[in-house]
Coordinates of C-alpha atoms and ligand atoms in Angstrom, one line a residue:
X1 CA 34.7 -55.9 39.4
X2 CA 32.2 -58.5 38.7
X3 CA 29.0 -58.0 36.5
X4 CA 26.5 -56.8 38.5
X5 CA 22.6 -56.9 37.5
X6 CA 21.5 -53.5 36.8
X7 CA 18.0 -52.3 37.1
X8 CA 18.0 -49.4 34.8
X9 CA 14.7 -47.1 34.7
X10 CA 14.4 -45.0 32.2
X11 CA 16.7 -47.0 30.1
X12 CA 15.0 -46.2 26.8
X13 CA 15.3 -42.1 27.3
X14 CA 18.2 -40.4 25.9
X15 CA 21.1 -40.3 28.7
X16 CA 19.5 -44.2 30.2
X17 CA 19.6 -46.1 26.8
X18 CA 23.8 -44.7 26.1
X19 CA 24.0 -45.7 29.4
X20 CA 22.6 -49.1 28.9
X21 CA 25.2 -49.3 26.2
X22 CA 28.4 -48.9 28.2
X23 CA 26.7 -51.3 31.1
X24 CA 26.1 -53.9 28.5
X25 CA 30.2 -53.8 26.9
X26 CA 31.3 -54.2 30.3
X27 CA 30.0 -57.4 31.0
X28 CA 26.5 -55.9 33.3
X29 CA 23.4 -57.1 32.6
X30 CA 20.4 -54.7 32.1
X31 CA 17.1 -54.8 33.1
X32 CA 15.1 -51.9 31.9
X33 CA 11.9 -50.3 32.9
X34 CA 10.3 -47.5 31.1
X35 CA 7.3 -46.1 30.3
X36 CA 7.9 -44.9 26.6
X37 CA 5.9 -41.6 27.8
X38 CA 8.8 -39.8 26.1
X39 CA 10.8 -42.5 24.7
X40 CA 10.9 -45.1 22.1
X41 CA 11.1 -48.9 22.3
X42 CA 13.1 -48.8 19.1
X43 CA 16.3 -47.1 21.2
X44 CA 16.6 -50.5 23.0
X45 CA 16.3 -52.2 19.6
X46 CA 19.4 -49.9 19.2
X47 CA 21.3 -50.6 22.2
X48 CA 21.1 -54.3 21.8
X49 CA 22.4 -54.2 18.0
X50 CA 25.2 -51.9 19.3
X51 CA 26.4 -54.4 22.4
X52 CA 25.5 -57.5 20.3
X53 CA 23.6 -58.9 23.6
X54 CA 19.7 -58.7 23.9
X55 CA 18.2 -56.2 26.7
X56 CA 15.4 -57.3 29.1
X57 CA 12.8 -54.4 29.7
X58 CA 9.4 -54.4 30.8
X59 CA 7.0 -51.5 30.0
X60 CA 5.7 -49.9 33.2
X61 CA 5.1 -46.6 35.2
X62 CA 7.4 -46.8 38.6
X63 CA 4.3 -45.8 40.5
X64 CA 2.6 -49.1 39.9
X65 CA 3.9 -51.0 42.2
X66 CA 3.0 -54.7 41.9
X67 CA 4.4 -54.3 38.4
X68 CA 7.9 -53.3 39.7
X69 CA 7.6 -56.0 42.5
X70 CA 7.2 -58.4 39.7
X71 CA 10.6 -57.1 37.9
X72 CA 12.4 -57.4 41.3
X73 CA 10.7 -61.3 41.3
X74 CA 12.3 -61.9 38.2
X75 CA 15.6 -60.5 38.5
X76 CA 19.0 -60.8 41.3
X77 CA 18.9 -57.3 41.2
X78 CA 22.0 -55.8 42.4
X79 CA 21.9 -52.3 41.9
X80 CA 19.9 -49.5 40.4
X81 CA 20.3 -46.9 38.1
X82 CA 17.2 -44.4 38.2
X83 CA 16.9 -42.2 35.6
X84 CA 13.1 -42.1 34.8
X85 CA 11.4 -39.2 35.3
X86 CA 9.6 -35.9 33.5
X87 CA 12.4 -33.0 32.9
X88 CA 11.0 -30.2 30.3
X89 CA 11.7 -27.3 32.9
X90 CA 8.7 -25.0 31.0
X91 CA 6.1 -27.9 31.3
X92 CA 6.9 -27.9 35.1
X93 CA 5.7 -24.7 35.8
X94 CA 2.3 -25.5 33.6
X95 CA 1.9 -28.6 35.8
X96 CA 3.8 -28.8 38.8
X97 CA 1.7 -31.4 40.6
X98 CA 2.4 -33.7 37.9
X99 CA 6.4 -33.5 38.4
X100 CA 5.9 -34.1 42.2
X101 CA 3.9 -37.0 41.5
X102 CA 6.1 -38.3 39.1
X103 CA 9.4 -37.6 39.7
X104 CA 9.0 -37.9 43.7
X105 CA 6.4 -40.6 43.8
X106 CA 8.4 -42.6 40.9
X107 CA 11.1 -42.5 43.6
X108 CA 9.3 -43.1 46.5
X109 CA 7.6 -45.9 44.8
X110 CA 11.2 -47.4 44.1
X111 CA 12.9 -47.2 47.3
X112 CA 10.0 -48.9 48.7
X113 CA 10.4 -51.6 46.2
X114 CA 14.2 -51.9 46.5
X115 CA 13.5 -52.0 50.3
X116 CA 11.2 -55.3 50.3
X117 CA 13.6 -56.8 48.0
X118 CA 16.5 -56.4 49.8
X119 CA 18.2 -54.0 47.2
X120 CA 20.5 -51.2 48.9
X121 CA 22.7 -49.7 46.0
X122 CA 21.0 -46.9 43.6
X123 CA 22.6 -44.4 41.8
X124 CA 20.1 -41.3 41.3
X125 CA 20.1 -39.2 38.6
X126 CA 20.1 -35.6 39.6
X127 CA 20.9 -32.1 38.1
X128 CA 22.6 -29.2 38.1
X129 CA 19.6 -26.9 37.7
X130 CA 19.0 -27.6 41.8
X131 CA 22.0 -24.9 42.0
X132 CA 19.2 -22.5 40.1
X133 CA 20.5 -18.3 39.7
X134 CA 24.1 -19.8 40.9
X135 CA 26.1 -16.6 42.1
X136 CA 29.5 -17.4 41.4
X137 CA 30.9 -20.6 38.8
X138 CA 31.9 -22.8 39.1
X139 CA 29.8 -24.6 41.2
X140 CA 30.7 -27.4 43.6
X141 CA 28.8 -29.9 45.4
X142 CA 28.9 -28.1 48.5
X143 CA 27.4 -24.5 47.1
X144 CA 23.5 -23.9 47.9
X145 CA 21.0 -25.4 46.6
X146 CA 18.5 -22.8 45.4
X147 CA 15.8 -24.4 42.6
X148 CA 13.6 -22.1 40.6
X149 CA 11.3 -24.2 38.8
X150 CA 9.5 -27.3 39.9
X151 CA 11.7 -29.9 38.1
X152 CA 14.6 -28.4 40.1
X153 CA 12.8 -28.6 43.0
X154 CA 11.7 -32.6 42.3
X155 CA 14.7 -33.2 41.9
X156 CA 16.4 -31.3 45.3
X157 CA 13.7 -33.0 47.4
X158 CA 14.8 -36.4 46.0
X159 CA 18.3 -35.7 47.0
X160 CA 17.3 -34.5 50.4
X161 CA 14.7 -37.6 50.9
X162 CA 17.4 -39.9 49.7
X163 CA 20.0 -38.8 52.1
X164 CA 17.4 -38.9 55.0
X165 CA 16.9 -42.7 53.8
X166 CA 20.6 -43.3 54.1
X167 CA 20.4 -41.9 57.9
X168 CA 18.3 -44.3 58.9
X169 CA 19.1 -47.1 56.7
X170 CA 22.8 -47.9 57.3
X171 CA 22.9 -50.4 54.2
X172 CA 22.1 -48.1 52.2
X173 CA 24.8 -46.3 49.2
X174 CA 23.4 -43.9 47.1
X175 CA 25.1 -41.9 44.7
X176 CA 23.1 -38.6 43.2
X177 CA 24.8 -37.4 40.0
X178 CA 24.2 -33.5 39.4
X179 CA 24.3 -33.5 35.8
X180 CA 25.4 -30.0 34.0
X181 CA 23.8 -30.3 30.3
X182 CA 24.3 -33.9 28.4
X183 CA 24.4 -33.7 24.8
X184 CA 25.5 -35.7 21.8
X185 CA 24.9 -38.9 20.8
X186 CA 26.6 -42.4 20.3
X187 CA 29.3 -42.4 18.1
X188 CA 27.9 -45.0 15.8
X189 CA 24.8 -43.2 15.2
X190 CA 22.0 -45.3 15.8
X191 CA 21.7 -43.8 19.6
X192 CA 20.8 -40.1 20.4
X193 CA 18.3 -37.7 21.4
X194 CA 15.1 -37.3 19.7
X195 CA 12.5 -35.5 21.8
X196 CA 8.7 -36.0 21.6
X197 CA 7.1 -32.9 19.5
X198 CA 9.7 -29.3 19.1
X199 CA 12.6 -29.9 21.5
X200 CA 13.2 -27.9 24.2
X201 CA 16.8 -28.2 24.4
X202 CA 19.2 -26.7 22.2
X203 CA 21.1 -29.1 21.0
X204 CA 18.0 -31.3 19.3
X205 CA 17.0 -28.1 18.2
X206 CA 20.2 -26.7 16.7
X207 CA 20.2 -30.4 14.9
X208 CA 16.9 -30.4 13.3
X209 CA 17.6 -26.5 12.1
X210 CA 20.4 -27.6 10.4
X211 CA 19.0 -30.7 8.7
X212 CA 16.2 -28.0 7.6
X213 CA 13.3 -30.0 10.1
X214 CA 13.1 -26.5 11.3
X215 CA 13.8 -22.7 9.9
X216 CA 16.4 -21.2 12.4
X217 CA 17.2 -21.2 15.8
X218 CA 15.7 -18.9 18.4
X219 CA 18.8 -17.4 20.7
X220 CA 17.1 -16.8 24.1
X221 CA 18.8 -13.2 25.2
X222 CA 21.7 -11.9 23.9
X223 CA 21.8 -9.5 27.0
X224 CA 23.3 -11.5 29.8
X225 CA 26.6 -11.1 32.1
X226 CA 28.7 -13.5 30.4
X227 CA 31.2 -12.5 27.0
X228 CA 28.6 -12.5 24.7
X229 CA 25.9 -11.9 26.1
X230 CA 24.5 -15.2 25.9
X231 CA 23.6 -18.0 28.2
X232 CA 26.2 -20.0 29.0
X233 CA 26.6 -23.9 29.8
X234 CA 28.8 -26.7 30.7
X235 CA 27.8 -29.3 27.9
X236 CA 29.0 -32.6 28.4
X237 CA 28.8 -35.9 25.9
X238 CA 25.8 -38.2 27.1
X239 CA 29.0 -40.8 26.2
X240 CA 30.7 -39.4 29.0
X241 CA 27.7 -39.6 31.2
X242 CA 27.5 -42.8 30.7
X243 CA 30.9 -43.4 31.5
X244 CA 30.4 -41.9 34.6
X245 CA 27.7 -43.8 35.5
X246 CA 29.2 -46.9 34.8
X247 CA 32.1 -45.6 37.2
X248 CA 29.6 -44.7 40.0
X249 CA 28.2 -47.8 39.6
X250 CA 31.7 -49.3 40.5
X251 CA 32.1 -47.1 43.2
X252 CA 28.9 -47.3 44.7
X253 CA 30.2 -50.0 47.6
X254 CA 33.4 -47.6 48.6
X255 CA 31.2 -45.9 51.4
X256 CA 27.7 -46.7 52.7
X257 CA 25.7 -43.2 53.3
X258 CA 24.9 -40.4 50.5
X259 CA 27.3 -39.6 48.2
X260 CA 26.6 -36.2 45.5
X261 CA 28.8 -35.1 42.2
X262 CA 28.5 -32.6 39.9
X263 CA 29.2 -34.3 36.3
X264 CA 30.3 -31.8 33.8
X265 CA 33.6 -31.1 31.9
X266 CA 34.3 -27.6 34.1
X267 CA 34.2 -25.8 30.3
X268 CA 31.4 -23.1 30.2
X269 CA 29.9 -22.4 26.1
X270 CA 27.5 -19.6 25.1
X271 CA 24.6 -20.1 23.1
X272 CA 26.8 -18.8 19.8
X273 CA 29.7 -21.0 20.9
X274 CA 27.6 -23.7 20.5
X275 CA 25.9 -22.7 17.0
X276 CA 29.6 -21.8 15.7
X277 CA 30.6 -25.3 17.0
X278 CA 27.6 -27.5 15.3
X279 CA 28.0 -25.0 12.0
X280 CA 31.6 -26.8 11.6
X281 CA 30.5 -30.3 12.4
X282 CA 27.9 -29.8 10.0
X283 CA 29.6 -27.8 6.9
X284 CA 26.6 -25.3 6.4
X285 CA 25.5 -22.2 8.3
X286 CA 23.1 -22.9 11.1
X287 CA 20.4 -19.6 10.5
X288 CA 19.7 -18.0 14.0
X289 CA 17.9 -15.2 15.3
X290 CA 18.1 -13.0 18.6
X291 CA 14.7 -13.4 20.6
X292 CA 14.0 -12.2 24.3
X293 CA 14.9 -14.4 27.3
X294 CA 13.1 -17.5 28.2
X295 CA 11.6 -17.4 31.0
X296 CA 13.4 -19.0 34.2
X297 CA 16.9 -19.2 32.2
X298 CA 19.9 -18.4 34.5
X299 CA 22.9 -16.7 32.8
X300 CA 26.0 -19.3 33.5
X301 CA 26.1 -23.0 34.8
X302 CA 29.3 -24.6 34.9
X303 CA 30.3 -26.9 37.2
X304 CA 33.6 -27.6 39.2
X305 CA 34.7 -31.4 38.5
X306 CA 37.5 -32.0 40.7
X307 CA 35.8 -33.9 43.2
X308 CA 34.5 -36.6 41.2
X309 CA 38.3 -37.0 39.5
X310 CA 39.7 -36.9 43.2
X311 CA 37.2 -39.6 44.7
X312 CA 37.5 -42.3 41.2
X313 CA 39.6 -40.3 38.7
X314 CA 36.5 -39.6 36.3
X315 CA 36.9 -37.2 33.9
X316 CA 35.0 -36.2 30.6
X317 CA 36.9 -36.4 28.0
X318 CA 35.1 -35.8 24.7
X319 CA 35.1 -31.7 23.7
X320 CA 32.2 -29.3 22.2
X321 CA 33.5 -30.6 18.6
X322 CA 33.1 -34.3 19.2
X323 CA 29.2 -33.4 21.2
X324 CA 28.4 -31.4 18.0
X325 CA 29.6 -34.4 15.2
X326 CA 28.0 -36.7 17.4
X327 CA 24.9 -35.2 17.4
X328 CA 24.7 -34.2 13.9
X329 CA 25.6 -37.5 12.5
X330 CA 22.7 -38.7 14.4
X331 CA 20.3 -36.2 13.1
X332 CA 21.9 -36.8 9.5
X333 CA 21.2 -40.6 9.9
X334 CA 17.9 -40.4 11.7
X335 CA 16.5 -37.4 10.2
X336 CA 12.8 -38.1 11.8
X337 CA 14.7 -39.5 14.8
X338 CA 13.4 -43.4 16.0
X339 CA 9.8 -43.1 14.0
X340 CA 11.5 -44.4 10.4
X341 CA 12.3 -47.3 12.8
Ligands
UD1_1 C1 17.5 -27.3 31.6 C2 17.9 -27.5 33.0 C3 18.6 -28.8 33.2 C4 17.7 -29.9 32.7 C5 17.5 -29.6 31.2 C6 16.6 -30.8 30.8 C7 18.1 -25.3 34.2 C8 19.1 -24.3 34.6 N1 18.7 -26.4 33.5 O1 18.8 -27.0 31.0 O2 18.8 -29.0 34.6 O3 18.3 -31.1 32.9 O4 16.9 -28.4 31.1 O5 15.6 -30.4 29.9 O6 17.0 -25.3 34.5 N2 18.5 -21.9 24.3 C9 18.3 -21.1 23.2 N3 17.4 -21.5 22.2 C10 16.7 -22.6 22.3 C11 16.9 -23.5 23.4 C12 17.8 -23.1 24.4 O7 19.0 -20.0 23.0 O8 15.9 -22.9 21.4 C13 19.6 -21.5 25.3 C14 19.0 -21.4 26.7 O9 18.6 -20.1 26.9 C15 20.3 -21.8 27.5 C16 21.0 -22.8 26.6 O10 20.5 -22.6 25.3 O11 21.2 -20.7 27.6 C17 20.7 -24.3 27.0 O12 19.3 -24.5 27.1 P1 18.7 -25.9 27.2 O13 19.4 -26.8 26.2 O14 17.2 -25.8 27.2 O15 19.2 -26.4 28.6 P2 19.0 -25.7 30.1 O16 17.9 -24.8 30.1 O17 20.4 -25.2 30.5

């Protein structure tokens, strides 16, 4: 196809900058908009040195709008790419009005840019936590949605506001992208994760244990329905995300209207899968301990691929070994994550 130019926000975060990578080796250009609230400008230092082509970005909030109508000014945009928003499920109960106002208004702010500038293609990046307390895995696009926390729920009303735009707006093609849980990190390892303050997510978290940031891992419930007892996932290498969006992106003028996929690998880990997994990519014993259940955790998430395959024969193809060497050889590499620079 030819190069399109991509408008990616959020590009400097952890799934939008890998992302920015695999747009930038196949020819697309990148324009990137980012607030650095949780990211750093150094990751697009990164992705540059890694594609060997320089990255435009601007620093701005989506919600400010003349700043974004001066990026649409300055660029052919063709398409957009909209990862940018807030997505540490705990801090979303503390302050829910700050999700909506973010994460909705972010995207409310950018469709009404794209629509004065005549842009109509935007792939939206969604999640599988919108499925919430899912009954039966694994899950396909057509199963309730059901959120239990405020992010989910930003998210799920993005989704449904997106395809009420695409009812009334027959330009429009969206795709939303239900992403199980993206992991890893560039092979290379200059790219990965590095979360703002103690991570969340256990994957950051497992990483800094084991390059001793961090004393041992807290396993959230060892009492759940699943073989172990633990929660189980459907983890998926942020380089296979970012395949699959530069796929979508490809795809995104098949149909007009509002197309959804889940993107996982249809493999469900426990919590001790995972440490067992990282323990070998690493070579050392990863300490853990058994604590009580987090709060708003759900026992299993995994998701059903098949219809992304069937609509553009997208798979993921990297497996929990490759996501754990990945990720450790960027925490061994980047032991303080971007600050050394
Ligand atoms: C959650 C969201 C997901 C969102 C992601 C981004 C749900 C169901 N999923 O993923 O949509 O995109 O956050 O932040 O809301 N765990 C531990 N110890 C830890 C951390 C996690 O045992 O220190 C366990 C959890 O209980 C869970 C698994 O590891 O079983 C994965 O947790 P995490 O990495 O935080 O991701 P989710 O909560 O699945």
């Amino acid at each position: 196809m030819s190069p399109m130019t991509v408008l990616v926000t959020g590009g400097a975060g952890f799934i939008g900058s890998h992302t920015c990578v695999e747009l930038l080796e196949h020819g697309h250009e990148v324009v990137v908009v980012d607030d650095h609230s949780n990211s750093a400008p150094e990751a697009l230092e990164r992705v540059a040195k890694i594609a060997g082509r320089p990255v435009t970005a601007y620093r701005a909030d989506l919600r400010d709008r003349s700043a974004l109508d001066a990026v649409f000014k300055a660029h052919p945009v063709d398409a957009v790419i909209h990862f940018a928003a807030k997505k540490a499920v705990g801090e979303s109960v503390e302050i829910p009005v700050t999700y909506y106002d973010i994460n909705v208004g972010g995207t409310t702010a950018l469709l009404s840019a794209m629509q004065a500038h005549g842009v109509h293609r935007l792939v939206f990046s969604s999640s599988c936590s919108i499925y919430g307390d899912a009954t039966k895995v694994p899950l396909t696009e057509t199963d309730p949605a059901a959120p239990t926390n405020p992010y989910a729920s930003t998210k799920w009303i993005c989704e449904q506001l997106l395809a009420d735009m695409c009812r009334r707006l027959p330009e429009l093609s969206v795709l939303a992208l239900r992403y199980f849980n993206p992991v890893g990190a560039h092979p290379c390892g200059l790219l990965g994760e590095d979360p703002r303050g103690i991570p969340n997510n256990i994957m950051p978290y497992l990483a800094q244990v084991a390059v001793g940031r961090r004393e041992r891992l807290s396993v959230f419930g060892d009492d759940y329905p699943t073989p172990d007892g633990t929660g189980v996932r459907d983890y998926i290498h942020v380089m296979d995300v970012a395949e699959g969006h530069r796929c979508a992106l490809e795809h995104l003028d098949d149909e007009k209207g509002m197309r959804v996929f889940n993107l996982g690998t249809g493999v469900g880990s426990s919590v001790l899968d995972l440490v067992n997994a990282f323990a070998r990519a690493c070579g050392r014993p990863v300490p853990y301990e058994v604590t009580g259940r987090r709060a708003g955790d759900v026992a299993e998430l995994v998701a059903d691929p098949r219809a992304v395959a069937a609509a553009w024969g997208w798979t993921a193809k990297r497996d929990l070994g490759v996501m754990c060497r990945d990720a450790w050889r960027f925490q061994e590499l980047n032991p303080s994550g971007y600050a050394a620079g």
